[in-house]
Every structure is written in C-alpha cells, then in structure tokens.
Tab-separated table of C-alpha atoms and ligand atoms in Angstrom:
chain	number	residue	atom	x	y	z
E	1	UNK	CA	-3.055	3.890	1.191
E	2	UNK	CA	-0.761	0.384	1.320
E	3	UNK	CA	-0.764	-1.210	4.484
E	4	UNK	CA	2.121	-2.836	6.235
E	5	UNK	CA	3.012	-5.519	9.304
E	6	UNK	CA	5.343	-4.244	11.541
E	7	UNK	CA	7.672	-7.498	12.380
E	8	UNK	CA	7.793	-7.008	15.607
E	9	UNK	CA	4.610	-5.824	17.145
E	10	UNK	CA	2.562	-7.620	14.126
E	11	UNK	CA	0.408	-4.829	13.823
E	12	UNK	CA	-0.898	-3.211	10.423
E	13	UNK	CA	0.291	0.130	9.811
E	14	UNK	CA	-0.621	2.924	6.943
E	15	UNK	CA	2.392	3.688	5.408
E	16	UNK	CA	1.652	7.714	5.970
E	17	UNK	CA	1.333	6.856	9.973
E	18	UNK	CA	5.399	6.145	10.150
E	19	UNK	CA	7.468	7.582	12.193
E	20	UNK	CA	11.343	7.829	12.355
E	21	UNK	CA	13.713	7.844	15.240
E	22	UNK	CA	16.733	10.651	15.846
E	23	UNK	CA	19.896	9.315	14.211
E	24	UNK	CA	22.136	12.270	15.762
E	25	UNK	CA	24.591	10.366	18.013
E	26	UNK	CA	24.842	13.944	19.981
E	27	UNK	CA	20.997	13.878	20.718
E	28	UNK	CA	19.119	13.487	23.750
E	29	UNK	CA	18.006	9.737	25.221
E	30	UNK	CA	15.162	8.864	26.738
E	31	UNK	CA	13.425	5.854	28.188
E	32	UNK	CA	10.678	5.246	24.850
E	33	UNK	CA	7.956	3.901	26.536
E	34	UNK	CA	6.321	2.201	23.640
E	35	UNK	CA	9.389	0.008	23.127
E	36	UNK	CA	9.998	-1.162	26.403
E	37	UNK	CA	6.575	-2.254	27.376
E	38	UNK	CA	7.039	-4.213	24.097
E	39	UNK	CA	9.997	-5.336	24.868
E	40	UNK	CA	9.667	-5.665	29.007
E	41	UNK	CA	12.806	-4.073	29.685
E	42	UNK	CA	13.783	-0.435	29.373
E	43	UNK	CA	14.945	0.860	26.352
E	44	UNK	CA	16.749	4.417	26.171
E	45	UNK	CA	16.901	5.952	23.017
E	46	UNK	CA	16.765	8.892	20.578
E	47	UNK	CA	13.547	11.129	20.121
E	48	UNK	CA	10.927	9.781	18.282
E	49	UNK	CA	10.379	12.274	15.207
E	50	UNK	CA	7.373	12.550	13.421
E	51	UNK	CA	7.532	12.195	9.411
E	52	UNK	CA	7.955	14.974	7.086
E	53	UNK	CA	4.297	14.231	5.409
E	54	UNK	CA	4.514	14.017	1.338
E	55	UNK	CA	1.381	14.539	-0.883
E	56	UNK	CA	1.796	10.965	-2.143
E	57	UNK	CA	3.975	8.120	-1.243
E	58	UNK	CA	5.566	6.950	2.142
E	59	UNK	CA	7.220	9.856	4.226
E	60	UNK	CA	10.715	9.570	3.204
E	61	UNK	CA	12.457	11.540	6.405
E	62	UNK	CA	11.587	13.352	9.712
E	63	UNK	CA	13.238	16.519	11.570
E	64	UNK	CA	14.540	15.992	14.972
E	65	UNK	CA	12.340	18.459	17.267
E	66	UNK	CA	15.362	18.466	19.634
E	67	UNK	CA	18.435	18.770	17.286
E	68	UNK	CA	16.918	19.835	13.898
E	69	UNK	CA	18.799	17.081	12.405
E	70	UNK	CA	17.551	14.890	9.606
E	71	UNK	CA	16.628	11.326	10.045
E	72	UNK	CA	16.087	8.190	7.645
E	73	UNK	CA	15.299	5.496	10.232
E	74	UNK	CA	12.462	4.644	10.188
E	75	UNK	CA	9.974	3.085	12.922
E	76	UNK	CA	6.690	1.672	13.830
E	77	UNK	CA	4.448	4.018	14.985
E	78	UNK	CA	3.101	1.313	17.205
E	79	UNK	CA	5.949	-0.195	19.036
E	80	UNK	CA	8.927	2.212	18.232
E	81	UNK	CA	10.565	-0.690	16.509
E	82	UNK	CA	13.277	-0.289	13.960
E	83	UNK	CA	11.517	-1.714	10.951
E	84	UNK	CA	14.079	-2.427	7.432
E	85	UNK	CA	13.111	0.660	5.016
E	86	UNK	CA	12.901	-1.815	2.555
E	87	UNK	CA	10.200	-3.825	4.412
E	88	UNK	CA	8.230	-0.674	4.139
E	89	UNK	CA	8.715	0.799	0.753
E	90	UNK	CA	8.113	-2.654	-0.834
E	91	UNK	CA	6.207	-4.398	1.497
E	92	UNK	CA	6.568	-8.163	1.264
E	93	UNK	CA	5.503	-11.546	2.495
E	94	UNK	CA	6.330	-13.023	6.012
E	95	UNK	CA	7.248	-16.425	6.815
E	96	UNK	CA	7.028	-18.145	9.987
E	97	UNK	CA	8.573	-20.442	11.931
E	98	UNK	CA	6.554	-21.971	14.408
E	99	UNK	CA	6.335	-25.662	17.062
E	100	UNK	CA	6.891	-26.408	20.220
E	101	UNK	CA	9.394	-26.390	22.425
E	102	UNK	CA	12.751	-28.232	21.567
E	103	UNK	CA	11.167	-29.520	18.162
E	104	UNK	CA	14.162	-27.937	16.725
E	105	UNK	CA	13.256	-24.972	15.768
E	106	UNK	CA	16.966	-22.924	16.369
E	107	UNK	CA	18.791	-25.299	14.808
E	108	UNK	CA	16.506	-25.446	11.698
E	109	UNK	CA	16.691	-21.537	11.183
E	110	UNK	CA	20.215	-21.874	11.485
E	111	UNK	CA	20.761	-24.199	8.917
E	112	UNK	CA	18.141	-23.476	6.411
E	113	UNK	CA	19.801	-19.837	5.931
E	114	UNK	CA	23.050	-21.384	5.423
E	115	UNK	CA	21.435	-23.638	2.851
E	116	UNK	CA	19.292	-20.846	1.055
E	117	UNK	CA	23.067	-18.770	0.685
E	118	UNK	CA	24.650	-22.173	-0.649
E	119	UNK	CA	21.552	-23.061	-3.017
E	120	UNK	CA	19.325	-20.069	-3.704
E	121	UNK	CA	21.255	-19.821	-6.975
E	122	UNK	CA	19.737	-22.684	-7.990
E	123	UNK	CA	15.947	-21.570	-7.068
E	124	UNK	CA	16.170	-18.450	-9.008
E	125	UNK	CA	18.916	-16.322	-7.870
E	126	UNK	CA	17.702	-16.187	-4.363
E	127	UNK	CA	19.977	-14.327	-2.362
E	128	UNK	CA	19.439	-14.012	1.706
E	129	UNK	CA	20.512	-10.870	4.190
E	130	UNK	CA	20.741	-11.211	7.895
E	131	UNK	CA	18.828	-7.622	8.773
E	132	UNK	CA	20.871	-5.560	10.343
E	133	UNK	CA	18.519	-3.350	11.071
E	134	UNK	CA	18.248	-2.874	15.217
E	135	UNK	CA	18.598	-0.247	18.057
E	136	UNK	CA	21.877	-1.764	19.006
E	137	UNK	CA	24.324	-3.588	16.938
E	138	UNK	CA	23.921	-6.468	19.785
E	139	UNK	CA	20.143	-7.239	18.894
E	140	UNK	CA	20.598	-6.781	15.263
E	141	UNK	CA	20.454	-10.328	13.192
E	142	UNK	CA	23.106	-10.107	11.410
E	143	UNK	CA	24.790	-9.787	14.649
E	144	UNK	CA	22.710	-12.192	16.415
E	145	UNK	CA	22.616	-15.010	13.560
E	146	UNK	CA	26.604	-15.159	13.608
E	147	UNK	CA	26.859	-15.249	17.747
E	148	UNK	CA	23.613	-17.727	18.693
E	149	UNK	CA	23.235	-19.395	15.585
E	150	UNK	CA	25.549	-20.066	12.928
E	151	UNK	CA	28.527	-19.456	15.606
E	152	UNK	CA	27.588	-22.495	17.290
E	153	UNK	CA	26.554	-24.901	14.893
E	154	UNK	CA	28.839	-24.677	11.592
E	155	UNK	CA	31.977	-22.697	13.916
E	156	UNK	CA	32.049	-24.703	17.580
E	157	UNK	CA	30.101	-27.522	16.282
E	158	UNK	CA	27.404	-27.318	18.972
E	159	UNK	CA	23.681	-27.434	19.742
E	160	UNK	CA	22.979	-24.013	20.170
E	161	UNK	CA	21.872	-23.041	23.995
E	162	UNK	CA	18.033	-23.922	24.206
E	163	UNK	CA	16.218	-20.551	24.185
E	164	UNK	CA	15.584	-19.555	28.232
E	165	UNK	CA	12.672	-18.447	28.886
E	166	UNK	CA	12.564	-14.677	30.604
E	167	UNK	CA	9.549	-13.720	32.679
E	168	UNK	CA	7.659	-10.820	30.775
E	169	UNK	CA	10.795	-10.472	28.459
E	170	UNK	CA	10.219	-10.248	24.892
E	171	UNK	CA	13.316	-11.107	22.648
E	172	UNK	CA	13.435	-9.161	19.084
E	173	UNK	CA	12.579	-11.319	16.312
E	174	UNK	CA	15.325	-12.920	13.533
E	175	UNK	CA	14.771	-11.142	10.725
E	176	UNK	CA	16.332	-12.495	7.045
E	177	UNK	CA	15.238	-10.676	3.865
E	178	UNK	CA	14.959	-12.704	0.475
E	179	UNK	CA	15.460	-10.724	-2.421
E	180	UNK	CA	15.214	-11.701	-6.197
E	181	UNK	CA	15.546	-8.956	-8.800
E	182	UNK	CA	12.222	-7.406	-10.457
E	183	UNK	CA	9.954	-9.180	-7.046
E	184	UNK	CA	8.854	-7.800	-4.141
E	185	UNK	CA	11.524	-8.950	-0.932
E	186	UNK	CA	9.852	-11.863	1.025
E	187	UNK	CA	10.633	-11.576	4.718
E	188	UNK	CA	11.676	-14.686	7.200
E	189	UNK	CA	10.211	-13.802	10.586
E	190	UNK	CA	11.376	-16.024	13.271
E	191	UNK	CA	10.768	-15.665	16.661
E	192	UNK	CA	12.773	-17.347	18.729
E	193	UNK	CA	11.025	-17.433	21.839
E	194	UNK	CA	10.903	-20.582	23.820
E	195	UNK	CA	7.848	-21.860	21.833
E	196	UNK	CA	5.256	-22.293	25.069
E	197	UNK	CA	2.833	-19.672	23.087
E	198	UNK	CA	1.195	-22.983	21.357
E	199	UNK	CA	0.765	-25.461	24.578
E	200	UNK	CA	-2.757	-24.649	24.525
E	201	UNK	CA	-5.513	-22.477	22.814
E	202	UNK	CA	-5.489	-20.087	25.781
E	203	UNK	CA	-1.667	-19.597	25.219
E	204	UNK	CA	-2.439	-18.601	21.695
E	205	UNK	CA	-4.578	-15.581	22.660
E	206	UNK	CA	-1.895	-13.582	22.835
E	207	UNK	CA	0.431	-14.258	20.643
E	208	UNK	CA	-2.553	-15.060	17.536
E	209	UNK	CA	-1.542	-11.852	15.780
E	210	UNK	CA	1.535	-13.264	14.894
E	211	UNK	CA	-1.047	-15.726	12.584
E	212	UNK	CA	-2.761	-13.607	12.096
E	213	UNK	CA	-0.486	-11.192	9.732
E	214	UNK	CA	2.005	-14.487	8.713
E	215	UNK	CA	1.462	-14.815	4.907
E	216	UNK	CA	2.584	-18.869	5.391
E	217	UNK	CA	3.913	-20.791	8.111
E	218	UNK	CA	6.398	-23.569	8.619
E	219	UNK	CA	5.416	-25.796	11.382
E	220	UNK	CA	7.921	-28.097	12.684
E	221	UNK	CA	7.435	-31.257	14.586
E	222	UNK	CA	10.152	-33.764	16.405
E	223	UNK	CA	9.099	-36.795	14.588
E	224	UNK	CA	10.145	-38.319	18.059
E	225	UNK	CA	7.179	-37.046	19.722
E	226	UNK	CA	5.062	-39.739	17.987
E	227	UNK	CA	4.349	-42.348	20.635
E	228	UNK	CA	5.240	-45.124	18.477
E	229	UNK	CA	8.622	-43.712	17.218
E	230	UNK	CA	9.860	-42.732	20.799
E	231	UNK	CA	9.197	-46.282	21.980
E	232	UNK	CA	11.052	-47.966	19.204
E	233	UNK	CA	14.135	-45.984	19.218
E	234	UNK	CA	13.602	-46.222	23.018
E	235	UNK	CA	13.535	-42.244	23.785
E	236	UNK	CA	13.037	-40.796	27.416
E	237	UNK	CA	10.450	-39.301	28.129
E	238	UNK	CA	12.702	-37.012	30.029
E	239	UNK	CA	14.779	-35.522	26.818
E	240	UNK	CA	11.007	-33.769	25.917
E	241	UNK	CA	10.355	-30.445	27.770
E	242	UNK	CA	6.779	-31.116	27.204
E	243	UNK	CA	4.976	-33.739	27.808
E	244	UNK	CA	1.783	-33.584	25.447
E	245	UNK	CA	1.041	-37.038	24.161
E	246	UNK	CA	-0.224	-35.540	21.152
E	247	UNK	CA	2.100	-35.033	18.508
E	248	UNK	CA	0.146	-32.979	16.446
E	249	UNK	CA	-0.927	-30.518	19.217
E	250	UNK	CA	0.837	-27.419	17.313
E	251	UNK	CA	-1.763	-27.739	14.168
E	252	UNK	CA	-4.694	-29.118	16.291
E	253	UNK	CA	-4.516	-26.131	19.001
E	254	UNK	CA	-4.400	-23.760	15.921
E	255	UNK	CA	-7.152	-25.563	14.222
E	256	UNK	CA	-8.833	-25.333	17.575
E	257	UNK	CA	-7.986	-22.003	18.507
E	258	UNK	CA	-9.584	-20.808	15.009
E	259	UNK	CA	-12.849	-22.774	15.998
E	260	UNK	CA	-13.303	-21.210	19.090
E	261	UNK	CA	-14.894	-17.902	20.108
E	262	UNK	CA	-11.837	-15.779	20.379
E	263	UNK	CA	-10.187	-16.776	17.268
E	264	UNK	CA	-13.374	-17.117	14.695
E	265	UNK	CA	-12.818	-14.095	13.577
E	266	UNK	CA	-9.071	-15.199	12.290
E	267	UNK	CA	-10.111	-17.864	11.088
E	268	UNK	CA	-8.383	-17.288	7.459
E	269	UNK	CA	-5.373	-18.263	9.221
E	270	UNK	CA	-6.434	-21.965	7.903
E	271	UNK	CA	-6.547	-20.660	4.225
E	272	UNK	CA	-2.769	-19.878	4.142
E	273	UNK	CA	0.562	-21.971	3.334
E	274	UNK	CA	0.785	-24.265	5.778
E	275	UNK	CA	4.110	-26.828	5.727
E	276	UNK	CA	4.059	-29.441	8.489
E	277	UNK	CA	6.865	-30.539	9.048
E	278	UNK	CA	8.244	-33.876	10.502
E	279	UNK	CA	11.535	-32.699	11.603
E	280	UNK	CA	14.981	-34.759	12.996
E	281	UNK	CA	13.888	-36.822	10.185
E	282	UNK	CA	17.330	-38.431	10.391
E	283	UNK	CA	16.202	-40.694	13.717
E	284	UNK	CA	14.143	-42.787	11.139
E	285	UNK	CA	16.458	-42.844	7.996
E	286	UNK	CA	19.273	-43.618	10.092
E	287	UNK	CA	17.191	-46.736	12.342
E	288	UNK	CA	15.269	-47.684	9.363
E	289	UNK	CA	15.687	-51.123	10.531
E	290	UNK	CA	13.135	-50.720	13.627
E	291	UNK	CA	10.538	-49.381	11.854
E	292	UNK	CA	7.662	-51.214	9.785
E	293	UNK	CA	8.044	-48.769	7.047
E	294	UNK	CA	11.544	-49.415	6.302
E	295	UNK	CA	11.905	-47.295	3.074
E	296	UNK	CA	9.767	-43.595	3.341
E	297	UNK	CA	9.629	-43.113	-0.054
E	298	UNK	CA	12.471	-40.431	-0.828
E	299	UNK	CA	13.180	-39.614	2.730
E	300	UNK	CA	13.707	-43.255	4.342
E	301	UNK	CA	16.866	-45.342	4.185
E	302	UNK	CA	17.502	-44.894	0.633
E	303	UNK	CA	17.238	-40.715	1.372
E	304	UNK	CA	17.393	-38.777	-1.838
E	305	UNK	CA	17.620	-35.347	-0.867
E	306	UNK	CA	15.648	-32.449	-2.617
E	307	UNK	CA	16.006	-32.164	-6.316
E	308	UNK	CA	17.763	-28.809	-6.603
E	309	UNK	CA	20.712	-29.890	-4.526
E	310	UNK	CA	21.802	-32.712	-6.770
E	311	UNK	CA	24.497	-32.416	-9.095
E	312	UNK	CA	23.769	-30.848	-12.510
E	313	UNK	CA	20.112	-29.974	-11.492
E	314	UNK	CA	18.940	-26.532	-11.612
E	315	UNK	CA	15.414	-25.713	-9.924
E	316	UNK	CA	12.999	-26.694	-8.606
E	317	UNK	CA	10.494	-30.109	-8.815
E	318	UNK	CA	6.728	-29.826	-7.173
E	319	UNK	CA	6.867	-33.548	-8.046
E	320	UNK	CA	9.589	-34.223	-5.646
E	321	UNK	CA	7.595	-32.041	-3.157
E	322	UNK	CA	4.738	-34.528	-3.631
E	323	UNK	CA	6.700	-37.422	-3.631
E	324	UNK	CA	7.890	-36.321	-0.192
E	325	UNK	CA	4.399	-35.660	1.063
E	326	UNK	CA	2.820	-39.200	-0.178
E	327	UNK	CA	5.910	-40.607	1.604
E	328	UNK	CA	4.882	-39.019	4.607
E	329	UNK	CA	1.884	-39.975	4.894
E	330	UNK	CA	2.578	-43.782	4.355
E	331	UNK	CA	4.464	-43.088	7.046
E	332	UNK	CA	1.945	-41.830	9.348
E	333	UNK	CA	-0.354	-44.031	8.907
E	334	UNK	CA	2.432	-47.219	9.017
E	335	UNK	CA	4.415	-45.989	12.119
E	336	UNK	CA	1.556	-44.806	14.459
E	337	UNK	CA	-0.574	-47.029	16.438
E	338	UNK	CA	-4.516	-47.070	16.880
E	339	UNK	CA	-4.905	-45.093	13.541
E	340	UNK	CA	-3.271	-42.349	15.276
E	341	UNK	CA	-1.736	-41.287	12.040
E	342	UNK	CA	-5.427	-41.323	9.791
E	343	UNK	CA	-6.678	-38.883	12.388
E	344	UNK	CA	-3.726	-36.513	12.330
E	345	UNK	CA	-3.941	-36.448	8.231
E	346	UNK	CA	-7.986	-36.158	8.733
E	347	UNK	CA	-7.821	-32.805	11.316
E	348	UNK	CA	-5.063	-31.647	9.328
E	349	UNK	CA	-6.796	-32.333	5.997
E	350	UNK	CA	-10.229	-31.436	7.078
E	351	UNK	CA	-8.852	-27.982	8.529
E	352	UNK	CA	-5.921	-26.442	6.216
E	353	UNK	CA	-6.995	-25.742	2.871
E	354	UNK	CA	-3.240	-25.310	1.708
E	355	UNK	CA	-0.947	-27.655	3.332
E	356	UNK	CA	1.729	-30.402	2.687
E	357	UNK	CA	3.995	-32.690	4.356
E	358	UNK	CA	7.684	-32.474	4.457
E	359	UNK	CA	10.004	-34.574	5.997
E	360	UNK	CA	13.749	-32.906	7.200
E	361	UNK	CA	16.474	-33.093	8.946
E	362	UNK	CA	18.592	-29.894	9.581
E	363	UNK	CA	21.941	-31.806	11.471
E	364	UNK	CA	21.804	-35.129	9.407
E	365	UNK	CA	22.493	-37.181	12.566
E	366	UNK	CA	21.913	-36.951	16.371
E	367	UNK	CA	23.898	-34.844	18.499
E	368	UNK	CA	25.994	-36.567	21.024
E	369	UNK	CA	25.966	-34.768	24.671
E	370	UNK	CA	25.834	-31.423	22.012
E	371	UNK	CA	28.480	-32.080	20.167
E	372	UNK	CA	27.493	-32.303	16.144
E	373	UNK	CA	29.476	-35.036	14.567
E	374	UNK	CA	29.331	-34.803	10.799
E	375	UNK	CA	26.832	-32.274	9.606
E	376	UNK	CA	24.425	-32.928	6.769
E	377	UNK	CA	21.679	-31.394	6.429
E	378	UNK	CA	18.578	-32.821	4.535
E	379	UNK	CA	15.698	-31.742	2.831
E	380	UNK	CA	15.818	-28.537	5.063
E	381	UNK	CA	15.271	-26.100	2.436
E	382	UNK	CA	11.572	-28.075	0.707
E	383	UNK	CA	9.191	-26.399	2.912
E	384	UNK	CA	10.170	-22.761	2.432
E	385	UNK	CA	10.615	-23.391	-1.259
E	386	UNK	CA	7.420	-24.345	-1.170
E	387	UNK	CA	5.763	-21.393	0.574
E	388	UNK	CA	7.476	-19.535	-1.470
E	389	UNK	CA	5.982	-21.586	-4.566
E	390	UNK	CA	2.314	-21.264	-3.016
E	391	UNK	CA	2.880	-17.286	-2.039
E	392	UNK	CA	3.252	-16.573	-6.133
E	393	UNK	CA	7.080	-16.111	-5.522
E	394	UNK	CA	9.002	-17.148	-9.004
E	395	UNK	CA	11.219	-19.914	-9.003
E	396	UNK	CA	12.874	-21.899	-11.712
E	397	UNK	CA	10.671	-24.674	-12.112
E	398	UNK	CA	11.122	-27.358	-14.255
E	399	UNK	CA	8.122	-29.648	-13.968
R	401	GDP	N1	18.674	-35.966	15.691
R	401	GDP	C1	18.537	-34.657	15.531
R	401	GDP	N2	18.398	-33.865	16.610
R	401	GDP	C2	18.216	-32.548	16.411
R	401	GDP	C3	18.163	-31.959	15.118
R	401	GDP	N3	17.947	-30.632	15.252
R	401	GDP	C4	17.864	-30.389	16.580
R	401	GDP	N4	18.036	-31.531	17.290
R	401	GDP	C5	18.037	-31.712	18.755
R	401	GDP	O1	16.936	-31.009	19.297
R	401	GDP	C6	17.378	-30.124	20.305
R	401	GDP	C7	16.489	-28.896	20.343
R	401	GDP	O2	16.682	-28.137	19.189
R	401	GDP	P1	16.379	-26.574	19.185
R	401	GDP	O3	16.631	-26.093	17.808
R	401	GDP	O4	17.123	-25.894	20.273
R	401	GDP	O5	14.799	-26.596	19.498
R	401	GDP	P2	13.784	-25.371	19.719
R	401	GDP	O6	13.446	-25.368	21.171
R	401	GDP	O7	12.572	-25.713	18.902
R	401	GDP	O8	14.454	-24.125	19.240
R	401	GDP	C8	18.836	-29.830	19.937
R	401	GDP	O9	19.572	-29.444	21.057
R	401	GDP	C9	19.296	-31.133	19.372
R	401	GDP	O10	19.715	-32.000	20.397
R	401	GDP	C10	18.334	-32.838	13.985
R	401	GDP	O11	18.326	-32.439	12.813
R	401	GDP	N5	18.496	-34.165	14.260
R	402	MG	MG1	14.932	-22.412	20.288
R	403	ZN	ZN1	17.668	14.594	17.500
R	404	ZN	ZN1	5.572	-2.458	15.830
C-alpha cells in the first residue's frame, strides 16, 4: 500500500497505519507522549484513536474509545502530528528550504509565498494555502505566516526577528500547499529552525531524514559570505553569525555527509532537484560598480527579472532559467579569488546530478537598522519554479 512522509517527523508511513486524534471539545486531555518528545515541550491533548480499518483505501475516520465520538483528524502514527488530510489522500512532493544561519532564509519564505499568490496565475493557475492544519490555532501556518512572517515584512515593514534558538525545542514546520487542478498538491516544507543543523557533517546526523524524504531542495546562500564580495562592499565580519570561510559549506557538508559512512546509504539525496541559490543578490546589482563583473548577465546592473513577471508574458522560460545560471557562474568564477569559484562549480558539479544556479533577491535592497525601505523583490520565485519544472509538475511553458 502507498506510502507517505509525515512533515513533521519525516518518517514514511503506510497509509493503513494512520491514526486520528479525538475532535470532541468535551473529551478528556492528556499529556501525548509521542508529540512532546518530538516537540520537547509538553503537549496535552485529545485521545489518540485508532482508525476504523477499510478493506481498501486509507482509513477515512476513527471512534473515540473515551467519548464514542467520531473523528476526521487525522495524525501520524509516529509523532502524533496533525498531518493535512489532503497530504495523505493525495500524497505529494515536498520542497525544502534549507542554508545557514542568517542567509535569509525567513525573509525568502516570506516573500516567495506572497509572490507565488501574486504570479502563480501566470505559471499555470498555481494557487498557494497557508495550512491551517495544527493542534492549536497559534502553531498553525496560516496563523503563523500572517504574525512572524508576512506581518512583519509587507505590514510593519521589518526584518522579521532572527529565529532564537531553544535548547531541545523543536518548532513545527511552515507548511504551504500548492494546488493546480487535475495534479497531485506539491507541499512547501520549511523549517524554520535556526539553520545550525548544516555547520558540519556531524550536525547533519540528525536532522538527514529531512533529505532524506525532500523530493527537491532550495539551498540558499548570502552571496556576502564569499570572501571576495564581503571585502569589496566592506562587510563585518561581525553582521555573520557564523564564521565559516567557506561559502559553499551548505552543499559541500551535504556532499560530504553523503560520502561518509553514516550517510552512504542516502546517498540519492545527490540525485534530486537541487537549486543553489546566491541570495541578497541585490548587494551586487545595486554596487555593480565595485565588482569586476559589472553586468551578471540578467541579474547584474541591468537586472531583468524572471520572464513570467513581465508585462504581457504568460509562463514560464527554461531559457531564462539558463541564462540566469550561465550568469552565475561567470560570476563565480570573476568575483572569487584563487579559483575559489572553479572549485565551488567543480564539487557542486561533480556531486549533484540535478542542479542549477539562481541568483535572487527577496527585499530588493538592504535593510537599514531593520527597517525595509522600498520592497522589490527579484527573481525570488525561479528556483521553486524550477523544482517544480524538474519534479514533472506542469507549467505553462513556452520555450
Ligand atoms: N540586502 C538584503 N538583505 C537581506 C535580504 N533578505 C534578508 N536580508 C538580511 O538578512 C538577515 C537575515 O535574514 P533571515 O531571513 O532572518 O535569515 P535566516 O536566518 O536564514 O532565516 C535579515 O535580517 C536582513 O537583514 C535581501 O533580500 N537583501
Ligand atoms: Mg530564520
Ligand atoms: Zn474522545
Ligand atoms: Zn510524524
């Protein structure tokens, strides 16, 4: 029987193994174990129910032991997790979003749902759904998107708050659900925890099941974490929380973490979608004049943003995709010292059989002490299009 990934615990589950939770507001609570070692705090909740087993099919309800009531919601039988009935009737891809801390991670989930409601019309009548889908309303998406995300950025005009790390805490993931008519839904999966999971290979142990059961990834990088960059538009060392010299050390610790003996056996995390992403692109277009390259084709001082979002177009260009990537990598090899660059493209190349370069910039322009001036995003929307391209997804394209 189908198999699916619960989004929050990232493990498989058989579709006749769910389980559903007491929807009765008059039942009892209890502290669910399950959930709040995955969570690291207690959680007190309805019964869990066990399903109401059909001869074929997924389990479509359970009976309360306790109250005798009737329930829909559905859970993981692995975590307790509310998981989105429709995630588990239809199954569905999942996207994530990964990089390391501050590389702007937030603020690009932020703005590239706002851009996917404006423009998924254009893609192929895309339309995007905050889950709402959680215990409490409080720790639903929908819920959360509006406070911590778009709140901030397109309301108060701010940076959101940088995500704290909490000692043992897990916080639930984002979830978004993309929907086109006659397709499967394609799930966005971002965790917004404070990104340390990828500082080294060790820190990946833990987390690798996330990879693991990600059907693409988006991996972003603060183009200001290239040596060369940071000197020339003279950026302290002290605005980075980390302090890797490497800028590439997201892709190389998962390229390395797949090499060693603990990861081999995921290994086929290299095979999938892999966008790397140069992101605050907006540093170079908007300096072009300190920089040897001073026109990135597409994205540099002339910027043309994507295709789809100009006037009178409608869909989507894989030229314009490549376009962006050859600019890249003229970039890459122009702007870093020591052949820096060549080796990045050669571990990336040699490693990733299905990858491309994008460059973006979610907020147009740099913050000042938080405050977002004018707001314009660019290019933020190319790399999920093109996961979504890669992942079979159907898109209006027109070359
Ligand atoms: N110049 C510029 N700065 C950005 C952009 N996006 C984010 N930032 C800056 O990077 C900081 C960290 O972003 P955030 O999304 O919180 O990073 P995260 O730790 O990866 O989630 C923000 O507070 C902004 O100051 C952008 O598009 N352009
Ligand atoms: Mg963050
Ligand atoms: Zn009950
Ligand atoms: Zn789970």
């Amino acid at each position: 029987m189908a198999q699916r990934i619960c989004p929050h615990c990232y493990t498989p589950f058989e579709l006749k193994d769910i389980l559903f939770r007491c929807s009765n507001p008059d039942c009892v609570s209890r502290r669910d174990d399950r959930l709040s070692e995955l969570l690291g705090e207690d959680r007190i909740l309805h019964p869990v129910v066990p399903a109401k087993k059909k001869l074929f099919g997924a389990p479509e309800y359970g009976i309360c032991p306790e109250c005798h009531q009737k329930t829909y919601k559905v859970i993981c039988p692995h975590c307790h997790s509310q998981v989105p009935a429709h995630m588990v009737e239809e199954g569905g891809k999942i996207i994530s979003i990964i990089g390391a801390q501050s590389a702007g991670k937030t603020v690009f989930v932020s703005v590239l749902i706002e851009e996917l409601m404006r423009y998924g019309y254009k893609l192929g009548d895309i339309g995007v759904m905050a889950s709402s889908i959680a215990d409490t309303v409080e720790e639903s998406t929908q819920y959360r998107y509006n406070e911590e995300l778009y709140g901030p950025i397109y309301r108060d005009k701010v940076t959101p708050q940088p995500t704290e790390r909490r000692e043992g805490k897990k916080r639930p993931p984002f979830i978004f659900e993309m929907c086109q008519k006659g397709q499967p839904s394609v799930f966005l999966v971002f965790y917004d925890n404070a990104g340390e999971s990828f500082h080294s290979v060790a820190d990946m142990v833990p987390d690798a099941k996330y990879l693991v059961h990600s059907d693409a990834f988006i991996c972003l990088i603060d183009v200001q974490q290239i040596q060369d960059v940071k000197n020339k538009l003279n950026v302290s060392d002290a605005s980075f929380k980390i302090h890797n010299p490497d800028f590439g050390f997201v892709p190389n610790n998962i390229i390395q973490y797949c090499q060693s003996d603990e990861g081999k056996a995921n290994a086929s995390i290299l095979k999938k979608p892999m966008a790397i992403v140069l992101n605050k692109f907006d540093r170079i277009y908007n300096n072009a004049s300190v920089f040897n390259m001073q026109d990135v084709p597409g994205i540099g001082k002339n910027r043309v943003d994507s295709f789809f979002k100009q006037k009178g177009a409608n869909g989507v260009k894989r030229s314009d995709f490549d376009q962006v990537h050859a600019g890249i990598v003229s970039f890459l090899r122009e702007e870093c010292m020591e052949a820096k660059g060549n080796n990045f493209i050669n571990n990336v190349s040699n490693n990733f059989t299905d990858f491309k370069f994008f460059g973006t910039s979610p907020l147009g322009d740099e913050p000042v002490d938080g405050a977002i001036g004018n707001l314009n995003p660019f290019r933020v929307l190319d790399p999920l299009v093109w996961c979504l391209d890669e992942l079979g997804y159907k898109l209006n394209i027109v070359d």
